[in-house]
Coordinates of C-alpha atoms in Angstrom, one line a residue:
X1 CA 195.6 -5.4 93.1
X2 CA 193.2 -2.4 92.7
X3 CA 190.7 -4.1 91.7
X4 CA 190.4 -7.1 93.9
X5 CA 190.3 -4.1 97.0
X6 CA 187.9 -3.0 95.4
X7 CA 185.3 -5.4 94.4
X8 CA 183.4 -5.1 97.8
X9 CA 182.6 -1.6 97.1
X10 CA 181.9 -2.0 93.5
X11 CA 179.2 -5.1 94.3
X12 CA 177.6 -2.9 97.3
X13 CA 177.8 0.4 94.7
X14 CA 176.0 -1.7 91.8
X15 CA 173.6 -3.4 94.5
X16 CA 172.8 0.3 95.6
X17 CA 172.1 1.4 92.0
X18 CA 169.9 -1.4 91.3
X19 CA 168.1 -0.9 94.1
X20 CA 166.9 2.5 93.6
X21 CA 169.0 4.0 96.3
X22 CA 171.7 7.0 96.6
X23 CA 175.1 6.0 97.8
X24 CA 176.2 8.4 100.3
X25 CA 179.4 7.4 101.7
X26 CA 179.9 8.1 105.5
X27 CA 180.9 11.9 106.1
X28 CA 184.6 10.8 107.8
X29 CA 185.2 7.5 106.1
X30 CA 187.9 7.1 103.2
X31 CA 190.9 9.1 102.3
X32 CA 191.6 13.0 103.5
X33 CA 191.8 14.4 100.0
X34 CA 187.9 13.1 100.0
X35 CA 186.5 16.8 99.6
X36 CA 182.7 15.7 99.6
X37 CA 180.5 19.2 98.7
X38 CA 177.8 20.6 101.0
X39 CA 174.5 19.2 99.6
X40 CA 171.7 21.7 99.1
X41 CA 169.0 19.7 97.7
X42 CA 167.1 18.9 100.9
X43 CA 166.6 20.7 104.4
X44 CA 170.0 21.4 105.6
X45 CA 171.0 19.3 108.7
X46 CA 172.2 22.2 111.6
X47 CA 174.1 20.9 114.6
X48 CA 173.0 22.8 117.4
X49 CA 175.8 24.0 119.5
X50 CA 177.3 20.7 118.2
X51 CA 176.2 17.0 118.5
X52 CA 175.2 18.5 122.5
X53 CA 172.5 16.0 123.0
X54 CA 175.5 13.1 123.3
X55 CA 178.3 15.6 124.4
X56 CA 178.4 19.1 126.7
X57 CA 177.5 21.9 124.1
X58 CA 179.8 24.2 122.2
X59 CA 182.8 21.9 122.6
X60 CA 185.5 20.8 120.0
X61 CA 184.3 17.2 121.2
X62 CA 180.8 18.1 120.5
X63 CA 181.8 19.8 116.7
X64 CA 183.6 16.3 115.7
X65 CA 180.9 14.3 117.1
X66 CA 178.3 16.2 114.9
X67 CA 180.9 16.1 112.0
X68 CA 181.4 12.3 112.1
X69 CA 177.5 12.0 112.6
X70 CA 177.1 13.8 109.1
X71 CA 175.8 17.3 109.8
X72 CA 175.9 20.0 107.5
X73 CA 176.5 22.8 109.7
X74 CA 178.0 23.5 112.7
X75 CA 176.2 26.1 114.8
X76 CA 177.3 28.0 117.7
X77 CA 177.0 31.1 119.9
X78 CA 179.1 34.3 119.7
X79 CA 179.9 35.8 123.2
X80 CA 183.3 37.7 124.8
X81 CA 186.0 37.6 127.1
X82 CA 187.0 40.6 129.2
X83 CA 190.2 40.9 126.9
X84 CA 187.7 40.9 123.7
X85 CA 188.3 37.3 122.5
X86 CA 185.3 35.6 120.7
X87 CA 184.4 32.7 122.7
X88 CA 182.1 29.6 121.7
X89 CA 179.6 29.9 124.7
X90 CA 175.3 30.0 124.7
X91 CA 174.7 31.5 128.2
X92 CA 175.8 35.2 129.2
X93 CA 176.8 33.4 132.4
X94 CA 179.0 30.4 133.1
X95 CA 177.1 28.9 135.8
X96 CA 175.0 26.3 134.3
X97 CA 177.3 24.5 131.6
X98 CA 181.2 25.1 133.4
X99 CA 182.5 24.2 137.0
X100 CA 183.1 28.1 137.4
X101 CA 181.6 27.4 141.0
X102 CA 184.1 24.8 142.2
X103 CA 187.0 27.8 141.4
X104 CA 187.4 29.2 144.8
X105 CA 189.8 31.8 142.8
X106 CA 186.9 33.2 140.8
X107 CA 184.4 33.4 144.3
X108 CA 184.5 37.2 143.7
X109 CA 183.3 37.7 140.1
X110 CA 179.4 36.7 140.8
X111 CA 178.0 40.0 139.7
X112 CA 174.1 41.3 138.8
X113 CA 173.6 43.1 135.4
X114 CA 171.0 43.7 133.3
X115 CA 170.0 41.4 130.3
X116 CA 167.1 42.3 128.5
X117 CA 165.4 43.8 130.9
X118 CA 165.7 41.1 134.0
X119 CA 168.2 41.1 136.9
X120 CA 170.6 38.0 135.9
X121 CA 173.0 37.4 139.0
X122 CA 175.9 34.9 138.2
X123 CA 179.6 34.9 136.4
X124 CA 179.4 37.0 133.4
X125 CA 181.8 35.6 130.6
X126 CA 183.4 39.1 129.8
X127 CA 184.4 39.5 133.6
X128 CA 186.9 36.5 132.8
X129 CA 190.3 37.1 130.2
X130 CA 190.2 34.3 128.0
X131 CA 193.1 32.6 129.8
X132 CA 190.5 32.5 133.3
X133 CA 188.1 30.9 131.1
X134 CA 190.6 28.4 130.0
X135 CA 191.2 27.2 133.2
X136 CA 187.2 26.0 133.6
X137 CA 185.3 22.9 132.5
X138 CA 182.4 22.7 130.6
X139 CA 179.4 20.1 132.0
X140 CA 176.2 18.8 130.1
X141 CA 173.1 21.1 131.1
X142 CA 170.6 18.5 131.5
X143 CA 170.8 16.0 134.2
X144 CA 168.6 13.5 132.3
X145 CA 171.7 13.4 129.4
X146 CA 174.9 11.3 129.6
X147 CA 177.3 13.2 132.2
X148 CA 180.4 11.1 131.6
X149 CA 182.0 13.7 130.0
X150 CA 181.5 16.4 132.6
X151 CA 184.6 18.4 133.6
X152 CA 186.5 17.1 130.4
X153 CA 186.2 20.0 128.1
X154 CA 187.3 23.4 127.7
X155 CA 185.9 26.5 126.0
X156 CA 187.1 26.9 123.2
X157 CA 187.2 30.3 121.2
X158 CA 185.5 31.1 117.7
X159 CA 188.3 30.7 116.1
X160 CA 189.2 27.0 117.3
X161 CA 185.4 26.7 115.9
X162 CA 186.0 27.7 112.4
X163 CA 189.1 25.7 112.7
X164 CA 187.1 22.4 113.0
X165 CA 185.1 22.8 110.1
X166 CA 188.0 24.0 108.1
X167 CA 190.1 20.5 108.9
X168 CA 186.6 18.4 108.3
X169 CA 187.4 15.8 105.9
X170 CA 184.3 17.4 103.5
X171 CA 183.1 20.6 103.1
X172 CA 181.0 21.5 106.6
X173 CA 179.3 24.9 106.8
X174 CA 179.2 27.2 109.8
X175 CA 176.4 29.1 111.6
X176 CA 177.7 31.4 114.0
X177 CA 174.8 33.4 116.4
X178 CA 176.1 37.2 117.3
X179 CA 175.3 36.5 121.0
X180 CA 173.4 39.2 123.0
X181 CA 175.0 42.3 120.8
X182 CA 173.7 45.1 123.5
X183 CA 174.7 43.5 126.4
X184 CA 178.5 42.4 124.9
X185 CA 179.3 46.2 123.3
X186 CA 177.8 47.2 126.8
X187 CA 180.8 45.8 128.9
X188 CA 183.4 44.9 126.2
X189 CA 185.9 47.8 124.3
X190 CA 187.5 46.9 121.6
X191 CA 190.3 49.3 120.1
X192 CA 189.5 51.9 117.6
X193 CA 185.9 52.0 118.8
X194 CA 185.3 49.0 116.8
X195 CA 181.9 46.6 117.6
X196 CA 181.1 43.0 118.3
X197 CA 179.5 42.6 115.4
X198 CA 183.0 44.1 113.9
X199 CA 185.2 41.4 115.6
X200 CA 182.8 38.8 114.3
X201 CA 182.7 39.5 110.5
X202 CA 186.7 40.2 110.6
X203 CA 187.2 36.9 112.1
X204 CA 185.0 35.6 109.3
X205 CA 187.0 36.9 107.0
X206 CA 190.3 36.3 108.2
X207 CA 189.6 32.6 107.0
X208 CA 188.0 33.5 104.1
X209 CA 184.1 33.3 104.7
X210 CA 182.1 35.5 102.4
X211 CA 180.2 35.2 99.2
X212 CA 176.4 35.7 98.9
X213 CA 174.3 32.4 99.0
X214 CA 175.3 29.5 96.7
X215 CA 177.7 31.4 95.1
X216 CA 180.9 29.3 94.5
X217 CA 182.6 31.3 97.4
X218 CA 179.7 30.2 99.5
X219 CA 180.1 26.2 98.6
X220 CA 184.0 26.4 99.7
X221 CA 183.2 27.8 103.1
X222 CA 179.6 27.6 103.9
X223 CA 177.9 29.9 106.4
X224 CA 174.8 31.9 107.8
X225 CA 175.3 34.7 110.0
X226 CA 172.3 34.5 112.8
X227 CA 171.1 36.9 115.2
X228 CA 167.9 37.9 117.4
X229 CA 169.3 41.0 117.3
X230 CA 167.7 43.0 113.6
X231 CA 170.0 45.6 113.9
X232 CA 173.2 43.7 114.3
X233 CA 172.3 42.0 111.0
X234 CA 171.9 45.2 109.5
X235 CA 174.8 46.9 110.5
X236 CA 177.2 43.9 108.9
X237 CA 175.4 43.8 105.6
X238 CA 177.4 47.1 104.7
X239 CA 180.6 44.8 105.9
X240 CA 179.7 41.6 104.2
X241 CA 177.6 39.7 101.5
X242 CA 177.7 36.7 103.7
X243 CA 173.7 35.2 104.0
X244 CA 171.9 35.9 107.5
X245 CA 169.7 35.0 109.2
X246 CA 167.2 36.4 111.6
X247 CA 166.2 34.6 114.8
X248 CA 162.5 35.0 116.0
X249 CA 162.1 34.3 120.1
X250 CA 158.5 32.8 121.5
X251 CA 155.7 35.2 121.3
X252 CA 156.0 37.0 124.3
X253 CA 159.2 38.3 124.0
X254 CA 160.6 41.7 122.0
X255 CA 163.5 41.4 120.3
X256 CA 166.5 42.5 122.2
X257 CA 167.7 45.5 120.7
X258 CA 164.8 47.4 118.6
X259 CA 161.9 46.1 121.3
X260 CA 159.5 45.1 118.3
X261 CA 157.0 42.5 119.3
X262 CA 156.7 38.8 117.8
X263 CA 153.1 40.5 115.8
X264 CA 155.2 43.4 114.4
X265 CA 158.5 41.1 113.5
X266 CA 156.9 38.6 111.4
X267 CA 153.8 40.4 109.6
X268 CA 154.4 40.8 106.2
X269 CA 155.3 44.4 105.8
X270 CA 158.5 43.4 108.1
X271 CA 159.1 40.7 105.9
X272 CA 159.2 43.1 102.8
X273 CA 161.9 45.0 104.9
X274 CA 163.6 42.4 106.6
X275 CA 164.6 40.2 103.2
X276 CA 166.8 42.9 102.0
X277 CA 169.4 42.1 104.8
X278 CA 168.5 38.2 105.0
X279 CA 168.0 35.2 103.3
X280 CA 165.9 33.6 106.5
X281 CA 164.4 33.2 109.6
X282 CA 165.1 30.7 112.8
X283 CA 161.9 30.8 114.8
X284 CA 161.1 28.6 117.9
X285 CA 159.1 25.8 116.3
X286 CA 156.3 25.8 119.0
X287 CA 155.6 29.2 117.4
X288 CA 155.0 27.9 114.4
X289 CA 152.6 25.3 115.3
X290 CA 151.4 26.5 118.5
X291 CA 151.2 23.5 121.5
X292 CA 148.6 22.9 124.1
X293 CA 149.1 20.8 127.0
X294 CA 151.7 19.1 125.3
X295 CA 149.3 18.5 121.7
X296 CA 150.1 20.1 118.8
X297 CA 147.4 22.3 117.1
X298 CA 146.8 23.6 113.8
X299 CA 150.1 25.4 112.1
X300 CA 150.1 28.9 111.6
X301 CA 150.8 30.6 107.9
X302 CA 154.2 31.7 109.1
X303 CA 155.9 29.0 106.7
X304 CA 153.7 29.8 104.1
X305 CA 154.4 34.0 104.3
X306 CA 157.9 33.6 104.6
X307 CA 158.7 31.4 101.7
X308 CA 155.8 34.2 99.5
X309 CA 158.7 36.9 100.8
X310 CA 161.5 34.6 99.3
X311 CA 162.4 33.6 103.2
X312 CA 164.2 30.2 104.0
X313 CA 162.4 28.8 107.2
X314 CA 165.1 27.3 109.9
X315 CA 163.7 26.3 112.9
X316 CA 164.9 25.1 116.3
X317 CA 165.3 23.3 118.7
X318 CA 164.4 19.3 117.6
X319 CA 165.4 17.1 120.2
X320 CA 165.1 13.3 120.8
X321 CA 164.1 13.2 124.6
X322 CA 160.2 13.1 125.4
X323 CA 160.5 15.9 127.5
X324 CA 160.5 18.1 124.2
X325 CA 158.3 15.4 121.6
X326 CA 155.4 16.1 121.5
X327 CA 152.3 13.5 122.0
X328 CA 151.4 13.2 118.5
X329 CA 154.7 11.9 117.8
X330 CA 154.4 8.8 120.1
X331 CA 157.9 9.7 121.6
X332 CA 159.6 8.8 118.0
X333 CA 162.0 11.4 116.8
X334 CA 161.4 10.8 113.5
X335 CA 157.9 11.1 113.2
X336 CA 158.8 14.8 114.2
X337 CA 161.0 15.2 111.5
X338 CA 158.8 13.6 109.2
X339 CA 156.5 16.3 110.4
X340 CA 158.6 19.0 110.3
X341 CA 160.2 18.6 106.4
X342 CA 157.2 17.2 104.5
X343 CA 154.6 18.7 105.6
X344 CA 155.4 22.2 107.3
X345 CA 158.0 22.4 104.4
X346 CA 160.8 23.4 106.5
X347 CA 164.6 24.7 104.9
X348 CA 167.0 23.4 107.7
X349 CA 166.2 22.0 111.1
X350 CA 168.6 23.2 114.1
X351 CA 168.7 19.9 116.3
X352 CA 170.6 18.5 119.3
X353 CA 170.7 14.9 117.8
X354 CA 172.8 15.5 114.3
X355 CA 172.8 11.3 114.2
X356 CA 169.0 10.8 114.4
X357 CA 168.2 13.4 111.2
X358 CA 171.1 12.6 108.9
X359 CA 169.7 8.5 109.8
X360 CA 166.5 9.9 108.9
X361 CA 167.4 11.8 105.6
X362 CA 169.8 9.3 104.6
X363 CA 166.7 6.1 105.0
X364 CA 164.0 8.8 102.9
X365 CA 165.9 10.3 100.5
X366 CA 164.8 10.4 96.9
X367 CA 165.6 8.1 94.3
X368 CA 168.5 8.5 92.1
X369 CA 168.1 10.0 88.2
X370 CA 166.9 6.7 86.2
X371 CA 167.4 9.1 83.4
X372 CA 171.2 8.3 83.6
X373 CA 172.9 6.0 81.1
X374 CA 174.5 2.8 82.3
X375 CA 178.0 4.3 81.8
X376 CA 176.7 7.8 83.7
X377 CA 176.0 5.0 86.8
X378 CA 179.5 3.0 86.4
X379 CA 181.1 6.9 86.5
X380 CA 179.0 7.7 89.5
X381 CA 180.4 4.3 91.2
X382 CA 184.0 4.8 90.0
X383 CA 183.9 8.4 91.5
X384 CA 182.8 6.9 94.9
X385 CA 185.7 4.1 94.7
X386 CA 188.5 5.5 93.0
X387 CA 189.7 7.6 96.1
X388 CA 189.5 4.5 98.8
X389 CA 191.5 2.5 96.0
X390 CA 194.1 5.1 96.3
X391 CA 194.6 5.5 99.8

């Protein structure tokens, strides 16, 4: 009985091995106890703010979406409520991704602080308790992207976040961003004097993140800590081992708490410094190969440098629309990535279109081991189709 449910998968496994190709089964096909490992041998596939090109950003739809669609990590953004709760949210203010304006109740909260250095007028996520937030709706921020699911969603908080990845029928990493440190310890008191960046790592380790880079703690729970913010990364590498990662803005903007300049943050005497407390850096890809009226130019040695310092190289944003391709990718998405991973050498890509890169590293990954014995290969297959003949 086994074997005659199985014998599809057994002729499309051998087919697969003859043909020179890797068998990677869908991420949330087959059984539950399926506990497929994080793969680290090519550029690591980073959802950003989940699959939010299909589905409004920083949602539990959004997480699944990018799950199902193969990601390896799930990234999001690290802000506050007014009672202290870690929420899952990108902007300071609510306005452009919830309905916060259609709640007549909340009319009163529109407030002006300063962020960074510029007046921002609007509703400030830490002048709402969590349970206010729960009452809005979150909205895709670009009109040009599906808006069927507007006014569907909820926030959800950081620990719903870790909560998806944890029930993800494989391993799925998480890369949480410390969100705008200044501003948050600015307006938000925790007891016991105790810091954003605090609340962050102890919720990391309340589900038992930690472990330095591909350690076998790592593997379990994956994760990169990320930040624009150098002294935030600092200041939790006394609290945990965990890898980080530091974010690098366009050129013509200091970083938010130490007011360094783009020159002074990624020469190489920074990079000496800076790899002590990180294992990387997320710049904006347009500063590593600068753009001119809408052309790529000539890459800069930022790649290059970084990897010399022992630096992985995570860049963002990569999306499929033509508002953000460039010309000399003729509007195809994968050209870009093509781009992007074998020729600027590239460690993980943050994109808005989880789907489009796993299609693409799934259709050009390497060929299997021919080095591998015939009964190696029939393992390999019976590993694969063992657990669906269970099930």
């Amino acid at each position: 009985m086994i074997l005659a449910r199985c014998l599809p998968l057994i002729w499309l496994s051998l087919l697969t091995v003859c043909a020179g190709r890797t068998l990677h089964p869908l991420p949330v096909k087959g059984p539950k106890s399926v506990n497929l490992q994080l793969q680290t041998s090519r550029p690591y596939n980073i959802a950003h703010r989940g699959s939010n090109g299909e589905i409004p950003e920083e949602t539990t739809a959004a997480y699944l979406k990018a799950i199902e669609e193969g990601t390896d990590f799930i990234e999001t953004d690290i802000l506050s409520s007014k009672d202290g709760v870690l929420i899952c949210f990108h902007d300071c203010i609510l306005d452009e991704t919830t309905d916060v304006a259609s709640h007549k109740e909340f009319a009163d909260r529109k407030r002006t602080y300063d962020v960074q250095g510029f007046n921002i007028t609007g509703f400030f996520t830490f002048d709402f308790t969590l349970k206010e937030l729960k009452q809005l709706r979150t909205k895709q921020r670009y009109t040009f992207r599906d808006q069927q699911y507007n006014g569907m969603y909820p926030i959800i908080t950081f620990e719903e976040f870790i909560t998806i990845a944890r029930d993800a029928p494989r391993v799925v990493g998480i890369y949480p961003e410390i969100k705008n440190p200044v501003l948050m310890n600015q307006h938000v008191k925790w007891p016991g004097g105790k810091r954003f960046e605090d609340k962050v790592v102890e919720t990391l380790k309340k589900y038992g993140y930690g472990g330095s880079y591909l350690s076998k703690k790592w593997l379990k729970k994956p994760l990169f800590i990320q930040s624009f913010a150098p002294t935030s990364l600092v200041y939790i590498s006394n609290l945990t081992d965990s890898p980080k990662v530091l974010l690098i803005d366009d050129v013509t903007m200091p970083t938010q708490d130490t007011n360094q300049t783009y020159a002074e943050i990624t020469s190489d005497a920074y990079f000496d410094y800076i790899k002590q407390y990180v294992v990387g850096i997320g710049p904006w890809k347009d500063t590593i190969v600068p753009v001119n009226n809408n052309y790529m130019l000539a890459p800069t040695d930022l790649v290059k440098r970084a990897h010399a310092h022992n630096l992985q190289v995570h860049p963002y944003t990569y999306r499929n629309e033509h508002e953000y391709l460039h010309f000399n990718f003729s509007q195809d998405p994968y050209k870009e990535y093509d781009y992007w991973i074998n020729k600027i050498g590239v460690d993980g890509l943050f994109t808005d279109f989880t789907g489009s890169l796993h299609n693409f590293q799934e259709w050009t990954s390497p060929l299997p081991d021919t080095s591998k014995s015939p009964r190696q290969l029939l393992g390999q297959i019976a590993s694969l189709v063992l657990p669906y003949a269970k099930a």
